[in-house]
Short mmCIF file of C-alpha atoms and ligand atoms in Angstrom, two decimals:
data_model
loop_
_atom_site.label_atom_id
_atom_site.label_comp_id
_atom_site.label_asym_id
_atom_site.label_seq_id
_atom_site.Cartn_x
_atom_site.Cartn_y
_atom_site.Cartn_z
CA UNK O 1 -48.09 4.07 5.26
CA UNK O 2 -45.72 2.94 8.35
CA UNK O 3 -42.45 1.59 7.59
CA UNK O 4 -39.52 0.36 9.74
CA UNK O 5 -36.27 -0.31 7.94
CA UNK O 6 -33.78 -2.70 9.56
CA UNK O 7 -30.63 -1.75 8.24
CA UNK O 8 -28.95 2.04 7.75
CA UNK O 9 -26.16 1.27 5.04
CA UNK O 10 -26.71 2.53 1.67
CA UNK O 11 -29.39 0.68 0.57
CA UNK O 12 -31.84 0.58 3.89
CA UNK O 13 -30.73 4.44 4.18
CA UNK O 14 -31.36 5.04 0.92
CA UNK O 15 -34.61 2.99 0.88
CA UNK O 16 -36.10 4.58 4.36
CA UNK O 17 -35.43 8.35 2.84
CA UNK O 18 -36.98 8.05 -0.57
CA UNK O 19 -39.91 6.10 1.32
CA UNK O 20 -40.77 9.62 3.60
CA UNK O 21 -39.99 11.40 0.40
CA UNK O 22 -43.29 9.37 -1.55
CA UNK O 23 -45.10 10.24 1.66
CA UNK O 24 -44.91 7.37 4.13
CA UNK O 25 -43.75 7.38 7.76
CA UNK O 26 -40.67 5.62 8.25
CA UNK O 27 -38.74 4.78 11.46
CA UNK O 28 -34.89 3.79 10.52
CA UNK O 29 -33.10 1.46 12.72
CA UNK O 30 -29.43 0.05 13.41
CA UNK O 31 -27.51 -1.38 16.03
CA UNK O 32 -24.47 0.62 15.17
CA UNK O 33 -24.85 3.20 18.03
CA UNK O 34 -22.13 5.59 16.34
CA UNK O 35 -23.90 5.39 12.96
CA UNK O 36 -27.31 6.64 14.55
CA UNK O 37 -25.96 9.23 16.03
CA UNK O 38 -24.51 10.67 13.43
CA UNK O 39 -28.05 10.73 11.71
CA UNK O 40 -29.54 11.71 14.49
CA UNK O 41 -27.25 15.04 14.52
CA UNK O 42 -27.80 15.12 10.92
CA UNK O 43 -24.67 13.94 9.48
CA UNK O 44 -25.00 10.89 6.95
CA UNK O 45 -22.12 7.96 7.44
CA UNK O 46 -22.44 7.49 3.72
CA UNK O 47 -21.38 9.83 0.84
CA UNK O 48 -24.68 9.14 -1.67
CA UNK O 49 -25.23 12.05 -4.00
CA UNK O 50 -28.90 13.67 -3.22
CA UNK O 51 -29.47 11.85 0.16
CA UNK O 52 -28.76 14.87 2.71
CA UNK O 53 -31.17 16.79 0.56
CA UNK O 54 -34.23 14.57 0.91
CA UNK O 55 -33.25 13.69 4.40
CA UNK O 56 -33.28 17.38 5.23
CA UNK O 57 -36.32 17.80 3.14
CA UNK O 58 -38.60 14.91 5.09
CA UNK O 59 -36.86 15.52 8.62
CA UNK O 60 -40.15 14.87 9.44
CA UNK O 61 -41.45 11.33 9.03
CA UNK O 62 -38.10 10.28 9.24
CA UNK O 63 -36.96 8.56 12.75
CA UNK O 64 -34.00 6.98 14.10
CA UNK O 65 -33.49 4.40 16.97
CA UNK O 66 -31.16 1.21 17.81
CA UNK O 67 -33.94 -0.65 18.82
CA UNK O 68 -35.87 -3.10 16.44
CA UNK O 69 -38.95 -2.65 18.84
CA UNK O 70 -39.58 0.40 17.19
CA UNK O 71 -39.63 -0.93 13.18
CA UNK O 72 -41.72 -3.16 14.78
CA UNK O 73 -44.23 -2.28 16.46
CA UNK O 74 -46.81 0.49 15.01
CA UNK O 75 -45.38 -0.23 11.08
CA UNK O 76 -47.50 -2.46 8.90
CA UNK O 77 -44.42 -2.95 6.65
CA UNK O 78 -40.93 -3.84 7.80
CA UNK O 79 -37.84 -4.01 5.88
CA UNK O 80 -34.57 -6.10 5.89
CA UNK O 81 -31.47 -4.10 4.95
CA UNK O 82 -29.16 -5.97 6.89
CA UNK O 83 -25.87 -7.12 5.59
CA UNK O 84 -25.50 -10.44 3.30
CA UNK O 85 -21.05 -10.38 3.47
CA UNK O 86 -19.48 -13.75 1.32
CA UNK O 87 -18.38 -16.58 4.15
CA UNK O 88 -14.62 -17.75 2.43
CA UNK O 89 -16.07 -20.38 -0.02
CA UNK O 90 -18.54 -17.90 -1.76
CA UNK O 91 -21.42 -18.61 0.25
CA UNK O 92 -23.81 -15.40 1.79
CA UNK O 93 -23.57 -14.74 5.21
CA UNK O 94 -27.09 -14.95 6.39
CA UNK O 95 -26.89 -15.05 10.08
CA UNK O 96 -28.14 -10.72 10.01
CA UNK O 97 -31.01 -11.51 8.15
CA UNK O 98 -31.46 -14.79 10.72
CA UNK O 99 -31.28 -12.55 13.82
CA UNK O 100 -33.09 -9.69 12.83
CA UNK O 101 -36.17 -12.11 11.80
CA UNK O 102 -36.01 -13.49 15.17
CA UNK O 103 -36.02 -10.02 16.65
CA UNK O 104 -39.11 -9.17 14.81
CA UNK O 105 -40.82 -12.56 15.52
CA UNK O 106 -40.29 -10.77 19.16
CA UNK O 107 -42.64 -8.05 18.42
CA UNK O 108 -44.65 -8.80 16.07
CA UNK O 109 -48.00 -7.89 17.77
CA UNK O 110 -50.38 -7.77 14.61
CA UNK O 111 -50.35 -8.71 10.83
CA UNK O 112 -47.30 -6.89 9.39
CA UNK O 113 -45.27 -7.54 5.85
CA UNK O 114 -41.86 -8.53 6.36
CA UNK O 115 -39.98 -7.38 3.01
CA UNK O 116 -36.19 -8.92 2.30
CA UNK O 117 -34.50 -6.00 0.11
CA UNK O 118 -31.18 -6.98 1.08
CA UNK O 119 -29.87 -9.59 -2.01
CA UNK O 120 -30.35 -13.37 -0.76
CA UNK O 121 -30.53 -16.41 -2.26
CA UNK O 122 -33.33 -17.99 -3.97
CA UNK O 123 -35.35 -19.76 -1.03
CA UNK O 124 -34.37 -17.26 1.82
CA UNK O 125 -37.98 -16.18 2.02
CA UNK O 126 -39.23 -19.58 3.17
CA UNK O 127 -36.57 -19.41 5.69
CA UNK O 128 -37.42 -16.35 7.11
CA UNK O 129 -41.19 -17.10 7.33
CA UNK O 130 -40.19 -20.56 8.93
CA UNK O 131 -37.62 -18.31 11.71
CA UNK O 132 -40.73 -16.24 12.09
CA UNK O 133 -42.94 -18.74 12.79
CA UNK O 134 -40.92 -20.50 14.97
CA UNK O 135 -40.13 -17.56 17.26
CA UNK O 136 -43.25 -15.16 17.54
CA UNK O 137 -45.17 -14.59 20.74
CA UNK O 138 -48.44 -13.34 19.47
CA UNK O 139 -50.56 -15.37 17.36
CA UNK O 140 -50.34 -13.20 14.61
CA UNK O 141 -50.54 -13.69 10.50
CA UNK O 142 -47.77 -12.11 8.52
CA UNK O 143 -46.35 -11.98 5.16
CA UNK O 144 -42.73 -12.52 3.95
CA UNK O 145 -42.05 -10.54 0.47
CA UNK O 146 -39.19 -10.17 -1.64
CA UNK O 147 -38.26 -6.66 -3.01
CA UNK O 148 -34.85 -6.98 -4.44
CA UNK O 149 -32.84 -3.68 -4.74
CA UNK O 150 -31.18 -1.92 -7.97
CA UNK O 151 -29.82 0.97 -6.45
CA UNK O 152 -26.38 1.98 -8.13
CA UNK O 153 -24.08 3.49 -5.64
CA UNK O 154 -23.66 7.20 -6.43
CA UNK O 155 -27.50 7.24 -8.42
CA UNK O 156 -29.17 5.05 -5.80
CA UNK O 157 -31.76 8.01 -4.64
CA UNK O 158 -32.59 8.17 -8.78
CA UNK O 159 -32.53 4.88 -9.03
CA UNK O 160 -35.11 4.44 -6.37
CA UNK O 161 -37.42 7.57 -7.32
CA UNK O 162 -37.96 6.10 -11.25
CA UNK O 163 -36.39 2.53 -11.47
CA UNK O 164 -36.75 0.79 -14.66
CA UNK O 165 -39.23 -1.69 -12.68
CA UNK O 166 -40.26 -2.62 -9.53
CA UNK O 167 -39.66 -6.20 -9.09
CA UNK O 168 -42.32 -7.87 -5.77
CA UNK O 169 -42.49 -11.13 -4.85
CA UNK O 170 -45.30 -11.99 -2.76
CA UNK O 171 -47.75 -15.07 -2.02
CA UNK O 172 -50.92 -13.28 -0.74
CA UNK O 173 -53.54 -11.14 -2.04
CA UNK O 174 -52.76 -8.75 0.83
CA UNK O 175 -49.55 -8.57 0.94
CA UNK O 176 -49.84 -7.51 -3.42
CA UNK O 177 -52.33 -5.01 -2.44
CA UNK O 178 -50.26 -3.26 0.31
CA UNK O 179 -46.67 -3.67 -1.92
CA UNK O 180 -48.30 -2.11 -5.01
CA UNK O 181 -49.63 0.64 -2.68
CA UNK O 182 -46.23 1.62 -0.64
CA UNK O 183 -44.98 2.23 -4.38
CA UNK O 184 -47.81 3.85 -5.98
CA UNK O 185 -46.39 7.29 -6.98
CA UNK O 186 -43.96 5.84 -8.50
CA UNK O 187 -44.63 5.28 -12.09
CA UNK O 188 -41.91 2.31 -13.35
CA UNK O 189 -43.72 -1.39 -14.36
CA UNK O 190 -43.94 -3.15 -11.34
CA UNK O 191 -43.23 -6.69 -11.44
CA UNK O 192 -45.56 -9.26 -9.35
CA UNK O 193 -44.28 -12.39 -9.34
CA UNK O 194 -43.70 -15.50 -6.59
CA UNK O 195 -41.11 -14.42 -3.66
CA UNK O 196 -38.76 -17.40 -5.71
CA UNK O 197 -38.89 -15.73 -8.79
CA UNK O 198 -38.08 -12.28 -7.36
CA UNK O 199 -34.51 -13.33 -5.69
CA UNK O 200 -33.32 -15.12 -8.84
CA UNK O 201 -34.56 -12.25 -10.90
CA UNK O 202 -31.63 -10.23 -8.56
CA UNK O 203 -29.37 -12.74 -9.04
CA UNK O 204 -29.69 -13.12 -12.18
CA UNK O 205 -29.92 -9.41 -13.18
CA UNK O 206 -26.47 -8.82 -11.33
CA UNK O 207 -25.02 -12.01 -12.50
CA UNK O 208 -25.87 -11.00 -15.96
CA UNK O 209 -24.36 -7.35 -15.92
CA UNK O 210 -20.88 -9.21 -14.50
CA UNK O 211 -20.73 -11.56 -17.12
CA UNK O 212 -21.40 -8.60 -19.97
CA UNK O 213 -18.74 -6.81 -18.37
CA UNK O 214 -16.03 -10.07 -18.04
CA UNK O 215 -17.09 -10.55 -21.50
CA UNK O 216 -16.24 -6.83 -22.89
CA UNK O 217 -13.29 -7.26 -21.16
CA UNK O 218 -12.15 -10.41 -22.57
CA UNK O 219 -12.99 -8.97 -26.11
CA UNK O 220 -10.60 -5.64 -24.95
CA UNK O 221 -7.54 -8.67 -24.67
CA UNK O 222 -8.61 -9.68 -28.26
CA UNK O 223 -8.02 -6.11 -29.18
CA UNK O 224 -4.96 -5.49 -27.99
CA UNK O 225 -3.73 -8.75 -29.21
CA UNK O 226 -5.05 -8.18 -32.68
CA UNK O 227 -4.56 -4.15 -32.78
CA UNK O 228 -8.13 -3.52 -32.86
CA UNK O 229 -10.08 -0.97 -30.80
CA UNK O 230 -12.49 -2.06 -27.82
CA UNK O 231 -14.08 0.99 -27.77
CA UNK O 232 -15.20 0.84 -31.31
CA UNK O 233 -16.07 -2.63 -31.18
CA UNK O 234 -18.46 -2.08 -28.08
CA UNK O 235 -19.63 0.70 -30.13
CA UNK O 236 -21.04 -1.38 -32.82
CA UNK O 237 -21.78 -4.50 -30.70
CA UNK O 238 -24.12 -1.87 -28.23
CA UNK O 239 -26.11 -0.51 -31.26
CA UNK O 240 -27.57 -3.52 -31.96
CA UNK O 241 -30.71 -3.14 -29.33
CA UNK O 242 -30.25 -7.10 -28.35
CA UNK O 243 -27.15 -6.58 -26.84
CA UNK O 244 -27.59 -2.63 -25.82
CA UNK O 245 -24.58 -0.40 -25.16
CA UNK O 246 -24.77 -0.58 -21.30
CA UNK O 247 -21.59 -2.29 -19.25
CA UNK O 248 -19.66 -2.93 -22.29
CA UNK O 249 -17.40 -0.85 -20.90
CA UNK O 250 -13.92 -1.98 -20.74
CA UNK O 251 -11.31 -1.57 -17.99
CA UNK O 252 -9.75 -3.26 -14.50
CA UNK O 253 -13.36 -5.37 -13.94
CA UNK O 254 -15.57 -4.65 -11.96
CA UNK O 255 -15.72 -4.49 -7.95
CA UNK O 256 -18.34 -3.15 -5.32
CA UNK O 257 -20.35 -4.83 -2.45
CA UNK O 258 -22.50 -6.29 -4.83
CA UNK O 259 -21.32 -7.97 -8.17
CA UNK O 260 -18.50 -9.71 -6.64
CA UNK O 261 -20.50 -11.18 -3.51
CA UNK O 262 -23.50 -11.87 -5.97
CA UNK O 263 -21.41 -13.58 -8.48
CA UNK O 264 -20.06 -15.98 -5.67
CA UNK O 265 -23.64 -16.38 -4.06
CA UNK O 266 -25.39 -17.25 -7.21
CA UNK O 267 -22.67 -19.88 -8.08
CA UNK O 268 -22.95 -21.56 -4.36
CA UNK O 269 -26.34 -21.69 -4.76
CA UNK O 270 -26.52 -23.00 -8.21
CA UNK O 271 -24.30 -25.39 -6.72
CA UNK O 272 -26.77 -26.12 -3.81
CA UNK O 273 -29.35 -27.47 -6.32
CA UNK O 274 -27.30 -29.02 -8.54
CA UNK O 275 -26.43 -27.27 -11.03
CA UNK O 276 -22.76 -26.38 -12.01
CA UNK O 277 -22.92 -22.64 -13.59
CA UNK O 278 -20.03 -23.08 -14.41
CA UNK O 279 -20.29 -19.60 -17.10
CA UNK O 280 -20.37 -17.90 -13.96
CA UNK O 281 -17.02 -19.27 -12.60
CA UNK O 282 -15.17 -18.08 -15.82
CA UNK O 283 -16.73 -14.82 -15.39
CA UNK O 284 -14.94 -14.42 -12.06
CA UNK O 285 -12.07 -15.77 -13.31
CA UNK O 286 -11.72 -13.25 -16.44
CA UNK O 287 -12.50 -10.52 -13.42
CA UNK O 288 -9.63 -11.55 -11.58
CA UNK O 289 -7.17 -11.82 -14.18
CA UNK O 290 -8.29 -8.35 -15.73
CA UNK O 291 -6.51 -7.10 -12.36
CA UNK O 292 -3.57 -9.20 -13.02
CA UNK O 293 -3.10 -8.09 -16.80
CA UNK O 294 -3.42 -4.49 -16.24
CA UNK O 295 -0.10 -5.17 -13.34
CA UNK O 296 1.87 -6.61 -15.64
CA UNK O 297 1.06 -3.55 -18.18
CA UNK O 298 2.58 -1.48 -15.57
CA UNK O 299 5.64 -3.62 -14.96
CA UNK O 300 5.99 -4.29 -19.31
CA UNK O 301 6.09 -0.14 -19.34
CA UNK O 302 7.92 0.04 -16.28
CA UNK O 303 10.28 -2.53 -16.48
CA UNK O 304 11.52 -3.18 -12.71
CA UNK O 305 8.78 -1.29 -9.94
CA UNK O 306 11.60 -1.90 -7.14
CA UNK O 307 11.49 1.83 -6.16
CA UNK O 308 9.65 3.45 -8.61
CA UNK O 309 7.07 6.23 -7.42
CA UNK O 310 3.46 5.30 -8.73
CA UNK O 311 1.11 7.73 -8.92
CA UNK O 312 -2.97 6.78 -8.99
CA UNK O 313 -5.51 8.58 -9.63
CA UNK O 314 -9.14 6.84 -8.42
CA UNK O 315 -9.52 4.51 -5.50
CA UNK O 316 -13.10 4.27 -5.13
CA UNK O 317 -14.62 0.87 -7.26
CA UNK O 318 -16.33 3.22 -9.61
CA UNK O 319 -17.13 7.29 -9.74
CA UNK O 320 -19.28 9.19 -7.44
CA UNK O 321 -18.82 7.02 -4.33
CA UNK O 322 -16.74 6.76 -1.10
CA UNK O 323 -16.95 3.42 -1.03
CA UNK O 324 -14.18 1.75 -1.65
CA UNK O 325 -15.24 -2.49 -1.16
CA UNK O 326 -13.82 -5.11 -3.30
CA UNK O 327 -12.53 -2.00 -5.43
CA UNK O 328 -9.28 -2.85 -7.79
CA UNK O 329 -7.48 -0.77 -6.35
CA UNK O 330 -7.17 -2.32 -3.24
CA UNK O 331 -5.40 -5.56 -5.19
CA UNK O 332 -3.39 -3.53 -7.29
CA UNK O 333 -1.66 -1.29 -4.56
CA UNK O 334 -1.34 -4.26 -2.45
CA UNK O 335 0.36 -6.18 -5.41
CA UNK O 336 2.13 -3.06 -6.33
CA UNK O 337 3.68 -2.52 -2.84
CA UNK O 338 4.77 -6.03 -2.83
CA UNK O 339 6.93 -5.53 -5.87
CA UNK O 340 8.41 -2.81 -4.22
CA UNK O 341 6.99 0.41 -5.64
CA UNK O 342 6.38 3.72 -3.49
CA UNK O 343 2.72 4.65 -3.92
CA UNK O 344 1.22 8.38 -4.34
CA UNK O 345 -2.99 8.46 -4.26
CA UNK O 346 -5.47 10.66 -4.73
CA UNK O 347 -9.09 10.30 -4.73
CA UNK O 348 -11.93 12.98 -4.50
CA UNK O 349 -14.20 11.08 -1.50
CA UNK O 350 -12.48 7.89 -1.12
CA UNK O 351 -9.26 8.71 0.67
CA UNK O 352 -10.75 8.29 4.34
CA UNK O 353 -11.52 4.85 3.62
CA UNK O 354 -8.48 4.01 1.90
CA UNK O 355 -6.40 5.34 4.81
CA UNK O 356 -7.79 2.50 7.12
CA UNK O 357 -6.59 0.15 4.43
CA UNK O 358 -3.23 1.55 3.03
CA UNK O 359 -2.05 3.65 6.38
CA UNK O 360 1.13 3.81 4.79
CA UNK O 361 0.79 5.69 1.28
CA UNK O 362 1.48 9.07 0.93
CA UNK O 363 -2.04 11.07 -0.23
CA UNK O 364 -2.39 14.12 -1.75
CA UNK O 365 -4.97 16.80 -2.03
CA UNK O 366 -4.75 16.91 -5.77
CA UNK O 367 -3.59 14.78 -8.86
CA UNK O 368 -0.96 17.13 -9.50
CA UNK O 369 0.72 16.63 -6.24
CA UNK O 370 0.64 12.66 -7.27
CA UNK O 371 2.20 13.55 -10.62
CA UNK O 372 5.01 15.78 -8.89
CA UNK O 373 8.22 13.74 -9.26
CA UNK O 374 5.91 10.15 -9.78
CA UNK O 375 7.43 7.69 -13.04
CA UNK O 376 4.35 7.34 -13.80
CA UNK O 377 0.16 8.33 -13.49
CA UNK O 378 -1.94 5.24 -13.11
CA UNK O 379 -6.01 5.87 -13.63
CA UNK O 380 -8.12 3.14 -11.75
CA UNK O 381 -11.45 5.56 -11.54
CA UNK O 382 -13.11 7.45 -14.34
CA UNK O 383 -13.93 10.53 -11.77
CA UNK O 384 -14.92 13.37 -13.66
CA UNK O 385 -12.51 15.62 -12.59
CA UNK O 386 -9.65 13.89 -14.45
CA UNK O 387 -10.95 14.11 -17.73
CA UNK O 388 -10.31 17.81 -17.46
CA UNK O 389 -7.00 17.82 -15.88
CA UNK O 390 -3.86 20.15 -17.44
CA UNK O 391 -2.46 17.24 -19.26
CA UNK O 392 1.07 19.85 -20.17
CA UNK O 393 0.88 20.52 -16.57
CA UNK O 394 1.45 16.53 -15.36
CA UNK O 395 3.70 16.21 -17.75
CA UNK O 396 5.94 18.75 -16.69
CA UNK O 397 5.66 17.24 -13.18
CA UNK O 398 6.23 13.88 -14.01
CA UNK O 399 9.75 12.05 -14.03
CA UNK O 400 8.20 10.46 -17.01
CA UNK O 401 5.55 11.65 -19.28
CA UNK O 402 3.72 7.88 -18.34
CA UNK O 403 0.03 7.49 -18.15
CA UNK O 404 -1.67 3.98 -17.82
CA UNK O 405 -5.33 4.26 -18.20
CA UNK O 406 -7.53 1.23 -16.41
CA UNK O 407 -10.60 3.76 -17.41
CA UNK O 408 -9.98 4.31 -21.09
CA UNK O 409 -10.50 7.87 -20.33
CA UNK O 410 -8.43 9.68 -22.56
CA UNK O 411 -7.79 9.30 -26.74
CA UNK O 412 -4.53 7.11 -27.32
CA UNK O 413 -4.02 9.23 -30.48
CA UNK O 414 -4.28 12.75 -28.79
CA UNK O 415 -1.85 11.47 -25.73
CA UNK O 416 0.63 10.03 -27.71
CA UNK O 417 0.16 13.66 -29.93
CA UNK O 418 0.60 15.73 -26.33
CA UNK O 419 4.29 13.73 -26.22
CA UNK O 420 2.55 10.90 -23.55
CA UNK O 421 3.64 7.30 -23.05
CA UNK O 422 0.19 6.24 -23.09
CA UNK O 423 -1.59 2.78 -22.08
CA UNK O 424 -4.92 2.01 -21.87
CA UNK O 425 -7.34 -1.10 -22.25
CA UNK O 426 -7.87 -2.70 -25.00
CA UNK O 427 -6.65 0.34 -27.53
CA UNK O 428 -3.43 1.46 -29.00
C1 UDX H 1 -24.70 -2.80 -8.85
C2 UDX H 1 -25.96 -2.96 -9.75
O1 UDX H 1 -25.83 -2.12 -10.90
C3 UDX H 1 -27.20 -2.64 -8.96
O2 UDX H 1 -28.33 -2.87 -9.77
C4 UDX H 1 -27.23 -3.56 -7.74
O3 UDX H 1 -28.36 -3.43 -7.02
C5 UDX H 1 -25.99 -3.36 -6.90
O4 UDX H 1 -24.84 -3.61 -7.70
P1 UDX H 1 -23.12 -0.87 -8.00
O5 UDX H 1 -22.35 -1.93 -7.27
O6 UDX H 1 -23.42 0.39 -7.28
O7 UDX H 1 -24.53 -1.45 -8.50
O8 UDX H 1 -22.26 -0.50 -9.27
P2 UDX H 1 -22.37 -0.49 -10.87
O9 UDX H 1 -22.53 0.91 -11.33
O10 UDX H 1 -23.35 -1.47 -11.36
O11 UDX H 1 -20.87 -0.94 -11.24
C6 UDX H 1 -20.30 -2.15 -10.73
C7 UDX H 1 -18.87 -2.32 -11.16
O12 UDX H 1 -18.79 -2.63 -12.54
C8 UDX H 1 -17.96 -1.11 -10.97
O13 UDX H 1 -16.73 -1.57 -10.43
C9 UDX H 1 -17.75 -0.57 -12.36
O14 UDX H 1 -16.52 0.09 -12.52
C10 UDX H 1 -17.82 -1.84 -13.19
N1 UDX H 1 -18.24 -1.62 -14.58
C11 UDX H 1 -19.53 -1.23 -14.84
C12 UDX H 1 -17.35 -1.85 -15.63
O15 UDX H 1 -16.18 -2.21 -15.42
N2 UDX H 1 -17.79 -1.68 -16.91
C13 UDX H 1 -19.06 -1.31 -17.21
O16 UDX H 1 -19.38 -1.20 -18.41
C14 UDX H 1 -19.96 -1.06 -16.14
#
């Protein structure tokens, strides 16, 4: 089949990719002129494990332009993968997904399926049919269908390949018979419900996986205050095949472009229609103050920060990824700073980012280099790479043999063993 994306961050990128790779032709478009030329000379502008690969691989029936025209016209299916940021009082930004429909109202020249994958609120289908409407030239039928995303960052092109469903939201015959054919070779249940029912099931699905993660969390403060172990209470609570073991795990809370933009979106529009989800506020709250506890572990291990050299270790929101929005680190250097410690960083893919942030950190090429002469090693990402570091070896670099662990990555009984001050979440 034809397909223009509208869109080239990691999901439309993502999306357009693993499209050629099931077979279809797909034309990727965005406005950012640098960002297309870098695809165009075959660099990606996103680190996602597995992408260069297939892009390489399908070269072929993959284009790129910075004109809509051409997802438009000639494609019988046309995605939106266009930003949806948080205005200040938690509300989605919709004006992209606005002024792209308009665009392709422009062209739209014969009956074409216009699919929203980027996350929206429950009744932003009708909206876009209504902009579409409104604006076309050609007296044309279309379709408006909702295909929410589940791509995790760092597993999105696995995610996309065998998903544990396919969730479409359509309200015509055609548009069914065309969805359920794009995604034939791929063999996860596929969903078909009404395009309403498909953006809350995103909404809900992400809301959900917040609030089991807010909740671990909150039972990890129980822990500590009672001297039991979160990681053996998730244990038992995840073998019981109601709950499952999945995001129970505890640590700083969780950040990203999409939990804490979702979590805000799906209040507002709870709001909208009435209804105070008011669960979903505490969830955000616990998130926030996870942040805030694991600080004041540094400073109650610490004492004063006025001076002190902290090393971290992880920058990124969560492993495998460059990508470095809403990520706690960001809030805890910043809060950090402003108590007056010196910060040291390193972080496998996520330093380039960070540097646009924090210009004025020292980074180093490796976590020893952050140990060397630091008071103490502070983990904010579970990257692989430091579950095997020399432990004797930061150590001996350290002023003080400190670690505090926002990852739960190493066993409190064999650090305290290797002579280590260590803290973690929601264990002793
Ligand atoms: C998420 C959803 O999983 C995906 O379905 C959706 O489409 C986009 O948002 P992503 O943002 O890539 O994907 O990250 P995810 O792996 O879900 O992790 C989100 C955050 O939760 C990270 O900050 C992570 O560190 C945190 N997390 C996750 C925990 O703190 N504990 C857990 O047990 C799981």
């Amino acid at each position: 089949m034809r397909v223009g994306i509208i869109g080239c961050g990691y999901v439309g990128l993502t999306t357009g990719v693993c499209l050629a790779e099931l077979g279809h032709r797909v034309v990727c478009v965005d406005n950012d002129e640098e960002k297309i030329k870098k695809l165009l000379s075959g660099t990606l502008p996103i680190y996602e494990p597995g992408l260069d690969k297939l892009i390489k691989k399908n070269k072929n029936k993959i284009k790129f332009s910075t004109n809509i025209k051409d997802a438009v016209v000639n494609n019988e299916i046309i995605f939106i993968c266009v930003g949806t940021p948080s205005n200040p009082d938690g509300s989605p930004d919709l004006s992209y997904v606005e002024n792209v429909a308009r665009e392709i109202a422009k062209y739209l020249d014969s009956y074409k399926i216009i699919v929203e994958k980027s996350t929206v609120p429950v009744e932003t289908a009708d909206w876009i049919k209504k902009t579409i409407e409104r604006y076309k030239k050609n007296n044309v039928e279309f379709d408006v269908v909702s295909n929410p995303e589940f791509l995790r960052e760092g597993t999105a092109v696995h995610d996309f390949l065998y998903p544990d469903r396919i969730v479409i939201g359509v309200e015509s015959e055609k548009a069914k018979k065309s969805m359920l054919r794009l995604y034939q070779k791929i063999k996860s249940p596929k969903i078909v419900v009404d395009t309403k029912s498909a953006e809350l099931i995103k909404h809900a699905s992400n809301s959900f996986l917040a609030t089991k993660i807010s909740f671990i969390n909150a039972v990890a403060n129980i822990c500590e205050l009672s001297g039991a172990d979160v990681e053996k209470v998730a244990l038992g609570m995840g073998l019981d095949k109601r709950i499952g073991k999945d995001f129970l795990k505890a640590g700083i809370g969780y950040g990203g472009s999409c939990f804490p933009k979702d979590v805000n979106a799906f209040i507002w529009i709870s709001e909208k229609l009435g209804y105070d989800f008011s669960l979903l506020k505490e969830v955000k709250k616990i998130n926030e103050r996870q942040r805030e506890l694991f600080i004041k572990k540094i400073e109650d291990t610490l004492w004063t920060l006025k001076d002190k050299t902290i090393g971290i270790l992880g920058l990124s929101f969560k492993p495998n990824t460059d990508d470095i929005r809403e990520a706690p680190s960001i809030y805890i250097i910043k809060s950090l700073k402003e108590k007056g410690a010196k910060i040291k960083a390193y972080d496998p893919k996520a330093m380039v980012k960070m540097k646009q942030v924090f210009p004025d950190i020292t980074y180093c090429d490796n976590p020893y280099e952050v140990a060397k002469n630091s008071d103490c090693v502070v983990i904010l990402t579970e990257w692989s790479e430091f579950r095997k570091l020399d432990l004797k070896k930061i150590k001996n670099l350290l002023n003080q043999p400190i670690i505090i662990d926002g990852r739960n990555i190493f066993e409190p009984q064999k650090m305290t063993k290797l002579g280590f001050v260590y803290k973690c979440i929601g264990r002793k």
